[in-house]
Amino acid sequence: MTPTRNEIVVIGGGAVGIACALWLRRDGHQVVLLEPEDIASQCSYGNASTLAEYGCTPIANASVWSQLPTLLFSQDSPFVVQWTRLPELMPWLLRFMAQCNKRRATINAQRLARLLGQTFSGYGPLLEAAPQARELIRNEGCLYAYTTEKGLKSAQADIALRRSLGIEQEILNAASVAALEPAMAGQSVGGVLFPNSCHLRDTQGFIQALAQPLLSEGSILKGRAHGLRTANDGVHIECEDGQTLLADRVVLAAGAWSAKLAATLGERIPLDTERGYHVEFELGREVLTRPTCPVESAFYMTPLANGRLRAAGTVELASLRDPINPARIRFIEERVRKLMNIDAPVSHQWMGMRPTLPDCVPVIGPSRYDSRVIHAFGHQHLGITLAGTTGELVAACVRGQAPDWLNDYSAARFH
């Protein structure tokens, strides 16, 4: 039986996939989105709920070398590696460590900054059609709070790098941090405010509100893509339930599962998974006004709707198959309780899979194996931030109007 032909199929119903589908729909294309779960149910659900247009400093940087013993053997660190998984992680880690020098980190920061500069213009047209999504945005900026003099001193290089890239930031002393966030009084020696940043009161609700045009048109199909096959008549998407979809073009935005699908076309992309965690407390009141990151602990504390406080972040390199790690939950919970003097029980805990390339820069643009397949994945900590930007760039690729600089984001850079 010949499968029904679709013009464009977007694989993945997270923030990036939804934004790609919406941008393509704006251009008049017939779009079908394929997603096995609820909309925004993976990383787009459990993240730090922050549009971090300042987030250009990659985790692959020169300081990683001095932290290697802690990364490999300590569970009391914001960045840990499950050493039992070291053999399977080693190919990715070797590529990652090759990026951990000043020259490569600067190049990667510049590439991230170029995308981040379009954060709000990428979302703008999508928000015009989604007033319910706009209502979930709070424009209060984001705060980095340093809890030690050592942490503040080591941050100076990142501050200088962001300044050189034109990212707006305000340097604060301890009194200014406490004035912005009284709950942090006595907990910080100084900080950085990013005044242009904003946060979402309900991240999944935000993406679902954006997706309403697709939902109302019946353009979202339930199903899990198992493989891709290209032929003269188009791109065949083979699903786990046995059905096959046929498309003129495919946008691959399946997050941490994208590399496995690309591999069915013969393409080898070194995508791996940073496992991120969150804990939530139902406090019935707002203890913070804006996302606040105690930088040395590498998580954000974000005020959400209905008096919830979410603490989300840290990095764990492990397997997609491994269960949630209770030590990661404890790491976040204990520090939040100490910082915020919270005794309420944890109301929710979560672990998600961040798709990360060794250089911490996403893959965006046509596959070198078949230009009818367009990549849109690998956004690591910046999926919710860069979704609109990525959608706009994917739409430009389909129009044949992609900027020349987009070549820097091609998967070809790994070959």
mmCIF file of C-alpha atoms in Angstrom:
data_model
loop_
_atom_site.group_PDB
_atom_site.id
_atom_site.type_symbol
_atom_site.label_atom_id
_atom_site.label_comp_id
_atom_site.label_asym_id
_atom_site.label_seq_id
_atom_site.Cartn_x
_atom_site.Cartn_y
_atom_site.Cartn_z
ATOM 1 C CA MET A 1 0.000 0.000 0.000
ATOM 2 C CA THR A 2 1.416 3.376 -1.018
ATOM 3 C CA PRO A 3 1.711 5.727 1.974
ATOM 4 C CA THR A 4 -0.057 9.072 1.897
ATOM 5 C CA ARG A 5 2.229 11.835 0.688
ATOM 6 C CA ASN A 6 2.919 14.799 2.999
ATOM 7 C CA GLU A 7 4.725 17.951 2.016
ATOM 8 C CA ILE A 8 6.765 18.283 5.231
ATOM 9 C CA VAL A 9 6.911 16.011 8.284
ATOM 10 C CA VAL A 10 8.522 17.369 11.445
ATOM 11 C CA ILE A 11 9.738 14.605 13.758
ATOM 12 C CA GLY A 12 9.603 15.708 17.396
ATOM 13 C CA GLY A 13 7.008 17.582 19.441
ATOM 14 C CA GLY A 14 9.269 19.518 21.770
ATOM 15 C CA ALA A 15 9.818 23.271 21.667
ATOM 16 C CA VAL A 16 12.115 23.079 18.628
ATOM 17 C CA GLY A 17 9.855 20.782 16.608
ATOM 18 C CA ILE A 18 6.768 22.882 17.361
ATOM 19 C CA ALA A 19 8.545 26.105 16.390
ATOM 20 C CA CYS A 20 9.809 24.550 13.144
ATOM 21 C CA ALA A 21 6.308 23.355 12.254
ATOM 22 C CA LEU A 22 4.796 26.764 13.021
ATOM 23 C CA TRP A 23 7.355 28.676 10.972
ATOM 24 C CA LEU A 24 6.837 26.343 8.018
ATOM 25 C CA ARG A 25 3.068 26.672 8.394
ATOM 26 C CA ARG A 26 3.448 30.484 8.293
ATOM 27 C CA ASP A 27 5.173 30.086 4.936
ATOM 28 C CA GLY A 28 2.135 28.238 3.600
ATOM 29 C CA HIS A 29 3.469 24.684 3.753
ATOM 30 C CA GLN A 30 1.362 21.663 4.605
ATOM 31 C CA VAL A 31 3.025 20.332 7.771
ATOM 32 C CA VAL A 32 2.511 17.172 9.811
ATOM 33 C CA LEU A 33 4.243 16.785 13.161
ATOM 34 C CA LEU A 34 5.065 13.294 14.441
ATOM 35 C CA GLU A 35 5.411 12.822 18.213
ATOM 36 C CA PRO A 36 5.000 9.667 20.334
ATOM 37 C CA GLU A 37 4.100 11.405 23.595
ATOM 38 C CA ASP A 38 2.316 14.571 24.678
ATOM 39 C CA ILE A 39 3.498 17.880 23.267
ATOM 40 C CA ALA A 40 6.525 19.234 25.172
ATOM 41 C CA SER A 41 6.718 16.219 27.466
ATOM 42 C CA GLN A 42 10.492 15.690 27.470
ATOM 43 C CA CYS A 43 13.148 18.395 28.002
ATOM 44 C CA SER A 44 10.648 21.051 26.938
ATOM 45 C CA TYR A 45 8.652 20.111 30.022
ATOM 46 C CA GLY A 46 11.230 19.967 32.784
ATOM 47 C CA ASN A 47 13.764 22.682 32.008
ATOM 48 C CA ALA A 48 14.590 25.845 33.933
ATOM 49 C CA SER A 49 11.770 27.770 32.170
ATOM 50 C CA THR A 50 14.137 30.548 31.110
ATOM 51 C CA LEU A 51 14.705 32.222 27.752
ATOM 52 C CA ALA A 52 18.421 32.618 28.293
ATOM 53 C CA GLU A 53 19.518 34.903 25.440
ATOM 54 C CA TYR A 54 22.802 35.416 27.304
ATOM 55 C CA GLY A 55 23.696 31.675 27.469
ATOM 56 C CA CYS A 56 26.632 31.657 25.074
ATOM 57 C CA THR A 57 29.317 30.129 27.318
ATOM 58 C CA PRO A 58 29.679 26.424 26.447
ATOM 59 C CA ILE A 59 30.241 23.816 29.126
ATOM 60 C CA ALA A 60 33.154 22.649 26.969
ATOM 61 C CA ASN A 61 35.821 25.086 28.140
ATOM 62 C CA ALA A 62 39.382 25.057 29.408
ATOM 63 C CA SER A 63 38.368 24.807 33.087
ATOM 64 C CA VAL A 64 37.060 21.272 32.524
ATOM 65 C CA TRP A 65 40.612 19.881 32.550
ATOM 66 C CA SER A 66 41.234 20.886 36.160
ATOM 67 C CA GLN A 67 37.857 19.410 37.159
ATOM 68 C CA LEU A 68 38.409 15.959 35.623
ATOM 69 C CA PRO A 69 39.009 14.019 38.881
ATOM 70 C CA THR A 70 35.811 15.445 40.370
ATOM 71 C CA LEU A 71 33.809 14.800 37.201
ATOM 72 C CA LEU A 72 34.853 11.167 37.060
ATOM 73 C CA PHE A 73 34.703 10.142 40.688
ATOM 74 C CA SER A 74 32.570 12.535 42.776
ATOM 75 C CA GLN A 75 28.786 12.576 43.034
ATOM 76 C CA ASP A 76 28.946 15.860 44.955
ATOM 77 C CA SER A 77 29.467 18.028 41.898
ATOM 78 C CA PRO A 78 27.172 19.872 39.483
ATOM 79 C CA PHE A 79 28.751 17.964 36.566
ATOM 80 C CA VAL A 80 29.246 14.222 36.997
ATOM 81 C CA VAL A 81 30.087 11.258 34.796
ATOM 82 C CA GLN A 82 28.796 7.791 35.596
ATOM 83 C CA TRP A 83 32.136 6.017 35.351
ATOM 84 C CA THR A 84 30.527 2.613 34.743
ATOM 85 C CA ARG A 85 29.362 4.090 31.421
ATOM 86 C CA LEU A 86 32.798 5.455 30.572
ATOM 87 C CA PRO A 87 33.581 2.942 27.771
ATOM 88 C CA GLU A 88 30.466 3.825 25.769
ATOM 89 C CA LEU A 89 30.822 7.545 26.539
ATOM 90 C CA MET A 90 34.504 7.665 25.611
ATOM 91 C CA PRO A 91 34.159 8.526 21.870
ATOM 92 C CA TRP A 92 31.935 11.496 22.711
ATOM 93 C CA LEU A 93 34.087 12.535 25.676
ATOM 94 C CA LEU A 94 37.236 12.591 23.562
ATOM 95 C CA ARG A 95 35.542 14.930 21.080
ATOM 96 C CA PHE A 96 34.207 17.011 23.969
ATOM 97 C CA MET A 97 37.623 17.347 25.599
ATOM 98 C CA ALA A 98 39.091 18.447 22.260
ATOM 99 C CA GLN A 99 36.776 21.478 22.503
ATOM 100 C CA CYS A 100 37.945 22.313 26.022
ATOM 101 C CA ASN A 101 40.478 24.986 25.161
ATOM 102 C CA LYS A 102 40.257 28.756 24.910
ATOM 103 C CA ARG A 103 40.320 28.954 21.098
ATOM 104 C CA ARG A 104 37.564 26.412 20.481
ATOM 105 C CA ALA A 105 35.440 27.657 23.400
ATOM 106 C CA THR A 106 35.584 31.197 22.003
ATOM 107 C CA ILE A 107 34.531 30.032 18.525
ATOM 108 C CA ASN A 108 31.673 28.009 19.977
ATOM 109 C CA ALA A 109 30.579 30.928 22.159
ATOM 110 C CA GLN A 110 30.501 33.169 19.083
ATOM 111 C CA ARG A 111 28.362 30.638 17.234
ATOM 112 C CA LEU A 112 25.941 30.341 20.122
ATOM 113 C CA ALA A 113 25.769 34.129 20.504
ATOM 114 C CA ARG A 114 24.842 34.520 16.832
ATOM 115 C CA LEU A 115 21.838 32.243 17.338
ATOM 116 C CA LEU A 116 20.948 33.737 20.717
ATOM 117 C CA GLY A 117 20.802 37.204 19.175
ATOM 118 C CA GLN A 118 17.649 36.063 17.354
ATOM 119 C CA THR A 119 15.918 34.564 20.416
ATOM 120 C CA PHE A 120 13.071 37.054 20.589
ATOM 121 C CA SER A 121 12.717 37.796 16.886
ATOM 122 C CA GLY A 122 12.431 34.039 16.344
ATOM 123 C CA TYR A 123 9.529 33.818 18.779
ATOM 124 C CA GLY A 124 7.896 37.136 17.859
ATOM 125 C CA PRO A 125 5.661 36.060 14.947
ATOM 126 C CA LEU A 126 4.679 32.851 16.737
ATOM 127 C CA LEU A 127 3.571 34.759 19.835
ATOM 128 C CA GLU A 128 1.446 37.140 17.765
ATOM 129 C CA ALA A 129 -0.799 34.186 16.975
ATOM 130 C CA ALA A 130 -0.747 32.769 20.519
ATOM 131 C CA PRO A 131 -1.977 35.262 23.148
ATOM 132 C CA GLN A 132 -2.297 32.490 25.748
ATOM 133 C CA ALA A 133 1.421 31.767 25.361
ATOM 134 C CA ARG A 134 2.306 35.456 25.752
ATOM 135 C CA GLU A 135 0.444 35.574 29.056
ATOM 136 C CA LEU A 136 2.850 32.984 30.493
ATOM 137 C CA ILE A 137 5.958 35.139 29.938
ATOM 138 C CA ARG A 138 7.452 37.230 32.741
ATOM 139 C CA ASN A 139 10.034 39.892 31.822
ATOM 140 C CA GLU A 140 12.020 40.158 35.034
ATOM 141 C CA GLY A 141 15.479 39.221 33.795
ATOM 142 C CA CYS A 142 17.647 36.424 35.167
ATOM 143 C CA LEU A 143 20.117 36.536 38.039
ATOM 144 C CA TYR A 144 23.446 34.776 38.502
ATOM 145 C CA ALA A 145 24.375 34.783 42.198
ATOM 146 C CA TYR A 146 27.880 33.764 43.245
ATOM 147 C CA THR A 147 28.076 32.201 46.670
ATOM 148 C CA THR A 148 31.882 32.349 47.023
ATOM 149 C CA GLU A 149 34.625 34.833 46.198
ATOM 150 C CA LYS A 150 36.403 32.066 44.298
ATOM 151 C CA GLY A 151 33.340 31.510 42.128
ATOM 152 C CA LEU A 152 32.984 35.226 41.418
ATOM 153 C CA LYS A 153 36.662 35.541 40.534
ATOM 154 C CA SER A 154 36.549 32.564 38.156
ATOM 155 C CA ALA A 155 33.489 34.092 36.447
ATOM 156 C CA GLN A 156 35.392 37.141 35.237
ATOM 157 C CA ALA A 157 36.499 35.483 32.008
ATOM 158 C CA ASP A 158 32.906 34.567 31.129
ATOM 159 C CA ILE A 159 31.744 38.071 31.985
ATOM 160 C CA ALA A 160 34.397 39.525 29.687
ATOM 161 C CA LEU A 161 33.482 37.099 26.902
ATOM 162 C CA ARG A 162 29.788 38.013 27.078
ATOM 163 C CA ARG A 163 30.714 41.696 27.090
ATOM 164 C CA SER A 164 32.828 41.219 23.955
ATOM 165 C CA LEU A 165 29.854 39.553 22.256
ATOM 166 C CA GLY A 166 27.537 42.445 23.049
ATOM 167 C CA ILE A 167 25.370 40.628 25.603
ATOM 168 C CA GLU A 168 23.778 43.014 28.091
ATOM 169 C CA GLN A 169 24.662 42.276 31.709
ATOM 170 C CA GLU A 170 24.794 44.247 34.924
ATOM 171 C CA ILE A 171 27.447 43.477 37.522
ATOM 172 C CA LEU A 172 26.074 43.475 41.080
ATOM 173 C CA ASN A 173 27.539 43.506 44.544
ATOM 174 C CA ALA A 174 26.079 41.477 47.407
ATOM 175 C CA ALA A 175 23.768 44.302 48.493
ATOM 176 C CA SER A 176 22.369 44.693 44.971
ATOM 177 C CA VAL A 177 21.705 40.954 44.718
ATOM 178 C CA ALA A 178 19.829 41.081 48.034
ATOM 179 C CA ALA A 179 17.859 44.141 46.889
ATOM 180 C CA LEU A 180 16.676 42.268 43.797
ATOM 181 C CA GLU A 181 16.031 39.001 45.610
ATOM 182 C CA PRO A 182 15.670 39.429 49.394
ATOM 183 C CA ALA A 183 15.640 35.642 49.818
ATOM 184 C CA MET A 184 19.299 35.657 48.705
ATOM 185 C CA ALA A 185 20.418 38.110 51.398
ATOM 186 C CA GLY A 186 23.547 36.779 53.043
ATOM 187 C CA GLN A 187 23.849 33.984 50.487
ATOM 188 C CA SER A 188 25.798 35.803 47.782
ATOM 189 C CA VAL A 189 29.019 37.788 47.426
ATOM 190 C CA GLY A 190 27.939 39.311 44.110
ATOM 191 C CA GLY A 191 26.213 38.528 40.884
ATOM 192 C CA VAL A 192 25.242 39.316 37.311
ATOM 193 C CA LEU A 193 21.795 40.404 36.156
ATOM 194 C CA PHE A 194 20.725 39.675 32.586
ATOM 195 C CA PRO A 195 17.944 42.247 32.185
ATOM 196 C CA ASN A 196 16.745 41.126 28.746
ATOM 197 C CA SER A 197 16.061 37.570 29.792
ATOM 198 C CA CYS A 198 12.582 36.363 30.694
ATOM 199 C CA HIS A 199 10.996 33.239 32.114
ATOM 200 C CA LEU A 200 7.886 31.149 31.620
ATOM 201 C CA ARG A 201 5.319 30.501 34.319
ATOM 202 C CA ASP A 202 4.494 27.114 32.779
ATOM 203 C CA THR A 203 6.901 25.808 30.155
ATOM 204 C CA GLN A 204 4.809 22.927 28.855
ATOM 205 C CA GLY A 205 1.718 25.124 28.868
ATOM 206 C CA PHE A 206 3.619 27.744 26.874
ATOM 207 C CA ILE A 207 4.590 25.264 24.140
ATOM 208 C CA GLN A 208 1.135 23.719 24.079
ATOM 209 C CA ALA A 209 -0.391 27.180 23.662
ATOM 210 C CA LEU A 210 1.961 27.884 20.761
ATOM 211 C CA ALA A 211 0.968 24.559 19.213
ATOM 212 C CA GLN A 212 -2.785 25.280 19.217
ATOM 213 C CA PRO A 213 -2.972 25.983 15.460
ATOM 214 C CA LEU A 214 -1.414 22.574 14.768
ATOM 215 C CA LEU A 215 -3.668 20.838 17.290
ATOM 216 C CA SER A 216 -6.842 22.455 15.992
ATOM 217 C CA GLU A 217 -5.979 21.507 12.414
ATOM 218 C CA GLY A 218 -5.245 17.900 13.350
ATOM 219 C CA SER A 219 -1.667 18.252 12.133
ATOM 220 C CA ILE A 220 -0.091 16.322 15.021
ATOM 221 C CA LEU A 221 0.186 12.547 14.643
ATOM 222 C CA LYS A 222 0.940 10.117 17.448
ATOM 223 C CA GLY A 223 3.804 7.852 16.520
ATOM 224 C CA ARG A 224 7.474 7.114 17.055
ATOM 225 C CA ALA A 225 9.813 7.268 14.080
ATOM 226 C CA HIS A 226 12.024 4.207 13.871
ATOM 227 C CA GLY A 227 14.011 4.932 10.717
ATOM 228 C CA LEU A 228 14.353 7.086 7.625
ATOM 229 C CA ARG A 229 14.755 5.919 4.053
ATOM 230 C CA THR A 230 15.232 8.197 1.069
ATOM 231 C CA ALA A 231 13.975 7.319 -2.394
ATOM 232 C CA ASN A 232 13.118 9.060 -5.643
ATOM 233 C CA ASP A 233 9.539 9.659 -4.515
ATOM 234 C CA GLY A 234 10.537 11.302 -1.200
ATOM 235 C CA VAL A 235 11.632 10.489 2.326
ATOM 236 C CA HIS A 236 9.992 7.451 3.920
ATOM 237 C CA ILE A 237 9.536 7.578 7.690
ATOM 238 C CA GLU A 238 9.168 4.105 9.156
ATOM 239 C CA CYS A 239 7.355 4.064 12.507
ATOM 240 C CA GLU A 240 7.507 1.550 15.332
ATOM 241 C CA ASP A 241 3.815 0.665 14.916
ATOM 242 C CA GLY A 242 4.437 -0.449 11.329
ATOM 243 C CA GLN A 243 3.027 2.568 9.531
ATOM 244 C CA THR A 244 5.115 4.483 6.999
ATOM 245 C CA LEU A 245 4.835 8.181 6.248
ATOM 246 C CA LEU A 246 6.026 9.696 2.985
ATOM 247 C CA ALA A 247 7.235 13.289 2.827
ATOM 248 C CA ASP A 248 8.797 15.647 0.334
ATOM 249 C CA ARG A 249 10.911 16.954 3.213
ATOM 250 C CA VAL A 250 11.604 15.905 6.798
ATOM 251 C CA VAL A 251 12.697 18.096 9.691
ATOM 252 C CA LEU A 252 14.543 16.023 12.270
ATOM 253 C CA ALA A 253 13.896 17.623 15.667
ATOM 254 C CA ALA A 254 13.721 14.550 17.901
ATOM 255 C CA GLY A 255 16.136 15.791 20.558
ATOM 256 C CA ALA A 256 18.309 13.115 22.146
ATOM 257 C CA TRP A 257 16.922 10.476 19.746
ATOM 258 C CA SER A 258 17.831 12.406 16.587
ATOM 259 C CA ALA A 259 21.246 10.877 15.966
ATOM 260 C CA LYS A 260 19.806 7.346 15.888
ATOM 261 C CA LEU A 261 17.357 8.414 13.191
ATOM 262 C CA ALA A 262 20.078 10.204 11.220
ATOM 263 C CA ALA A 263 22.156 7.027 11.426
ATOM 264 C CA THR A 264 19.472 5.115 9.492
ATOM 265 C CA LEU A 265 20.463 7.301 6.525
ATOM 266 C CA GLY A 266 24.126 6.442 7.095
ATOM 267 C CA GLU A 267 24.974 9.702 8.839
ATOM 268 C CA ARG A 268 27.128 9.552 11.968
ATOM 269 C CA ILE A 269 26.598 12.542 14.251
ATOM 270 C CA PRO A 270 28.294 12.563 17.698
ATOM 271 C CA LEU A 271 25.194 13.438 19.688
ATOM 272 C CA ASP A 272 24.993 12.276 23.274
ATOM 273 C CA THR A 273 22.876 13.005 26.300
ATOM 274 C CA GLU A 274 23.332 15.308 29.250
ATOM 275 C CA ARG A 275 20.845 14.158 31.848
ATOM 276 C CA GLY A 276 19.337 17.132 33.671
ATOM 277 C CA TYR A 277 17.217 17.091 36.827
ATOM 278 C CA HIS A 278 14.661 19.196 38.605
ATOM 279 C CA VAL A 279 12.920 19.269 41.947
ATOM 280 C CA GLU A 280 9.817 21.341 42.681
ATOM 281 C CA PHE A 281 8.343 22.696 45.882
ATOM 282 C CA GLU A 282 4.738 23.856 46.210
ATOM 283 C CA LEU A 283 5.156 26.857 48.490
ATOM 284 C CA GLY A 284 1.916 28.716 47.801
ATOM 285 C CA ARG A 285 3.884 31.964 47.496
ATOM 286 C CA GLU A 286 6.655 33.461 45.399
ATOM 287 C CA VAL A 287 9.995 33.460 47.189
ATOM 288 C CA LEU A 288 11.830 34.732 44.097
ATOM 289 C CA THR A 289 10.871 37.219 41.390
ATOM 290 C CA ARG A 290 13.075 35.876 38.604
ATOM 291 C CA PRO A 291 15.159 32.796 37.761
ATOM 292 C CA THR A 292 18.102 32.827 40.126
ATOM 293 C CA CYS A 293 21.145 30.636 39.585
ATOM 294 C CA PRO A 294 23.560 29.917 42.459
ATOM 295 C CA VAL A 295 26.303 29.515 39.887
ATOM 296 C CA GLU A 296 28.624 27.198 41.785
ATOM 297 C CA SER A 297 25.781 24.669 42.052
ATOM 298 C CA ALA A 298 24.782 24.981 38.366
ATOM 299 C CA PHE A 299 21.022 24.985 38.691
ATOM 300 C CA TYR A 300 18.316 27.625 38.354
ATOM 301 C CA MET A 301 15.603 28.342 40.899
ATOM 302 C CA THR A 302 12.607 29.568 38.909
ATOM 303 C CA PRO A 303 9.269 30.857 40.257
ATOM 304 C CA LEU A 304 6.407 29.142 38.430
ATOM 305 C CA ALA A 305 2.637 29.560 38.468
ATOM 306 C CA ASN A 306 0.630 28.786 41.608
ATOM 307 C CA GLY A 307 3.467 29.386 44.037
ATOM 308 C CA ARG A 308 5.706 26.615 42.753
ATOM 309 C CA LEU A 309 9.497 26.856 42.870
ATOM 310 C CA ARG A 310 11.434 24.711 40.408
ATOM 311 C CA ALA A 311 15.146 24.081 40.814
ATOM 312 C CA ALA A 312 16.475 22.674 37.551
ATOM 313 C CA GLY A 313 19.914 21.947 36.188
ATOM 314 C CA THR A 314 23.200 20.113 36.765
ATOM 315 C CA VAL A 315 24.734 17.730 34.246
ATOM 316 C CA GLU A 316 25.067 13.963 34.375
ATOM 317 C CA LEU A 317 26.680 11.989 31.586
ATOM 318 C CA ALA A 318 25.162 8.527 31.591
ATOM 319 C CA SER A 319 22.995 6.346 29.364
ATOM 320 C CA LEU A 320 19.569 6.980 27.890
ATOM 321 C CA ARG A 321 18.626 3.683 29.519
ATOM 322 C CA ASP A 322 19.736 4.447 33.085
ATOM 323 C CA PRO A 323 17.064 5.185 35.718
ATOM 324 C CA ILE A 324 16.843 8.455 37.601
ATOM 325 C CA ASN A 325 19.828 8.988 39.905
ATOM 326 C CA PRO A 326 18.673 9.799 43.479
ATOM 327 C CA ALA A 327 22.044 11.394 44.247
ATOM 328 C CA ARG A 328 21.363 14.094 41.638
ATOM 329 C CA ILE A 329 17.993 14.852 43.189
ATOM 330 C CA ARG A 330 19.591 15.090 46.646
ATOM 331 C CA PHE A 331 22.329 17.373 45.323
ATOM 332 C CA ILE A 332 19.766 19.932 44.151
ATOM 333 C CA GLU A 333 17.300 19.521 47.020
ATOM 334 C CA GLU A 334 19.854 19.949 49.803
ATOM 335 C CA ARG A 335 21.303 23.098 48.281
ATOM 336 C CA VAL A 336 17.937 24.691 47.632
ATOM 337 C CA ARG A 337 16.829 24.024 51.205
ATOM 338 C CA LYS A 338 19.998 25.593 52.564
ATOM 339 C CA LEU A 339 19.875 28.638 50.277
ATOM 340 C CA MET A 340 16.155 29.364 50.559
ATOM 341 C CA ASN A 341 15.436 28.014 54.053
ATOM 342 C CA ILE A 342 12.698 25.743 52.684
ATOM 343 C CA ASP A 343 11.242 22.931 54.780
ATOM 344 C CA ALA A 344 8.276 22.050 52.522
ATOM 345 C CA PRO A 345 8.458 18.559 50.978
ATOM 346 C CA VAL A 346 9.488 18.055 47.379
ATOM 347 C CA SER A 347 6.276 17.975 45.347
ATOM 348 C CA HIS A 348 7.801 16.711 42.099
ATOM 349 C CA GLN A 349 11.088 15.403 40.751
ATOM 350 C CA TRP A 350 12.150 14.816 37.161
ATOM 351 C CA MET A 351 15.002 13.758 34.914
ATOM 352 C CA GLY A 352 15.300 14.596 31.220
ATOM 353 C CA MET A 353 17.694 13.998 28.335
ATOM 354 C CA ARG A 354 19.423 17.061 26.917
ATOM 355 C CA PRO A 355 20.761 16.420 23.397
ATOM 356 C CA THR A 356 24.329 17.736 23.278
ATOM 357 C CA LEU A 357 27.065 17.830 20.643
ATOM 358 C CA PRO A 358 30.718 17.869 21.747
ATOM 359 C CA ASP A 359 31.076 21.566 20.887
ATOM 360 C CA CYS A 360 27.775 22.465 22.633
ATOM 361 C CA VAL A 361 26.468 24.018 19.400
ATOM 362 C CA PRO A 362 23.295 22.666 17.759
ATOM 363 C CA VAL A 363 23.088 21.046 14.347
ATOM 364 C CA ILE A 364 20.853 23.114 12.065
ATOM 365 C CA GLY A 365 20.526 22.743 8.311
ATOM 366 C CA PRO A 366 20.247 20.152 5.534
ATOM 367 C CA SER A 367 21.750 16.700 5.905
ATOM 368 C CA ARG A 368 24.776 16.209 3.708
ATOM 369 C CA TYR A 369 23.392 12.767 2.825
ATOM 370 C CA ASP A 370 20.065 14.078 1.526
ATOM 371 C CA SER A 371 19.157 17.774 1.540
ATOM 372 C CA ARG A 372 15.472 16.874 1.842
ATOM 373 C CA VAL A 373 16.208 16.015 5.481
ATOM 374 C CA ILE A 374 16.841 19.102 7.611
ATOM 375 C CA HIS A 375 18.501 18.816 11.014
ATOM 376 C CA ALA A 376 17.245 20.796 14.003
ATOM 377 C CA PHE A 377 18.656 19.255 17.185
ATOM 378 C CA GLY A 378 21.481 19.278 19.721
ATOM 379 C CA HIS A 379 20.439 22.437 21.598
ATOM 380 C CA GLN A 380 21.712 21.110 24.981
ATOM 381 C CA HIS A 381 20.622 23.656 27.636
ATOM 382 C CA LEU A 382 19.114 26.087 25.136
ATOM 383 C CA GLY A 383 16.235 24.241 23.476
ATOM 384 C CA ILE A 384 13.459 26.428 24.870
ATOM 385 C CA THR A 385 15.577 29.532 24.208
ATOM 386 C CA LEU A 386 16.562 28.751 20.620
ATOM 387 C CA ALA A 387 13.361 27.084 19.421
ATOM 388 C CA GLY A 388 12.024 30.160 17.626
ATOM 389 C CA THR A 389 15.414 30.942 16.090
ATOM 390 C CA THR A 390 15.782 27.382 14.856
ATOM 391 C CA GLY A 391 12.288 27.343 13.362
ATOM 392 C CA GLU A 392 13.003 30.535 11.469
ATOM 393 C CA LEU A 393 16.268 29.125 10.098
ATOM 394 C CA VAL A 394 14.665 25.827 9.072
ATOM 395 C CA ALA A 395 11.962 27.732 7.208
ATOM 396 C CA ALA A 396 14.682 29.753 5.470
ATOM 397 C CA CYS A 397 16.362 26.495 4.415
ATOM 398 C CA VAL A 398 13.123 25.289 2.814
ATOM 399 C CA ARG A 399 12.735 28.629 0.999
ATOM 400 C CA GLY A 400 16.301 28.385 -0.269
ATOM 401 C CA GLN A 401 17.185 31.554 1.658
ATOM 402 C CA ALA A 402 19.378 30.219 4.459
ATOM 403 C CA PRO A 403 22.221 32.610 5.383
ATOM 404 C CA ASP A 404 25.709 31.535 4.367
ATOM 405 C CA TRP A 405 26.817 31.461 8.011
ATOM 406 C CA LEU A 406 24.413 28.593 8.689
ATOM 407 C CA ASN A 407 27.094 26.297 7.231
ATOM 408 C CA ASP A 408 28.892 26.643 10.577
ATOM 409 C CA TYR A 409 26.025 24.671 12.183
ATOM 410 C CA SER A 410 25.980 21.797 9.714
ATOM 411 C CA ALA A 411 26.674 18.242 10.883
ATOM 412 C CA ALA A 412 29.436 18.265 8.259
ATOM 413 C CA ARG A 413 31.656 20.014 10.816
ATOM 414 C CA PHE A 414 32.176 16.651 12.535
ATOM 415 C CA HIS A 415 33.541 14.933 9.423
#
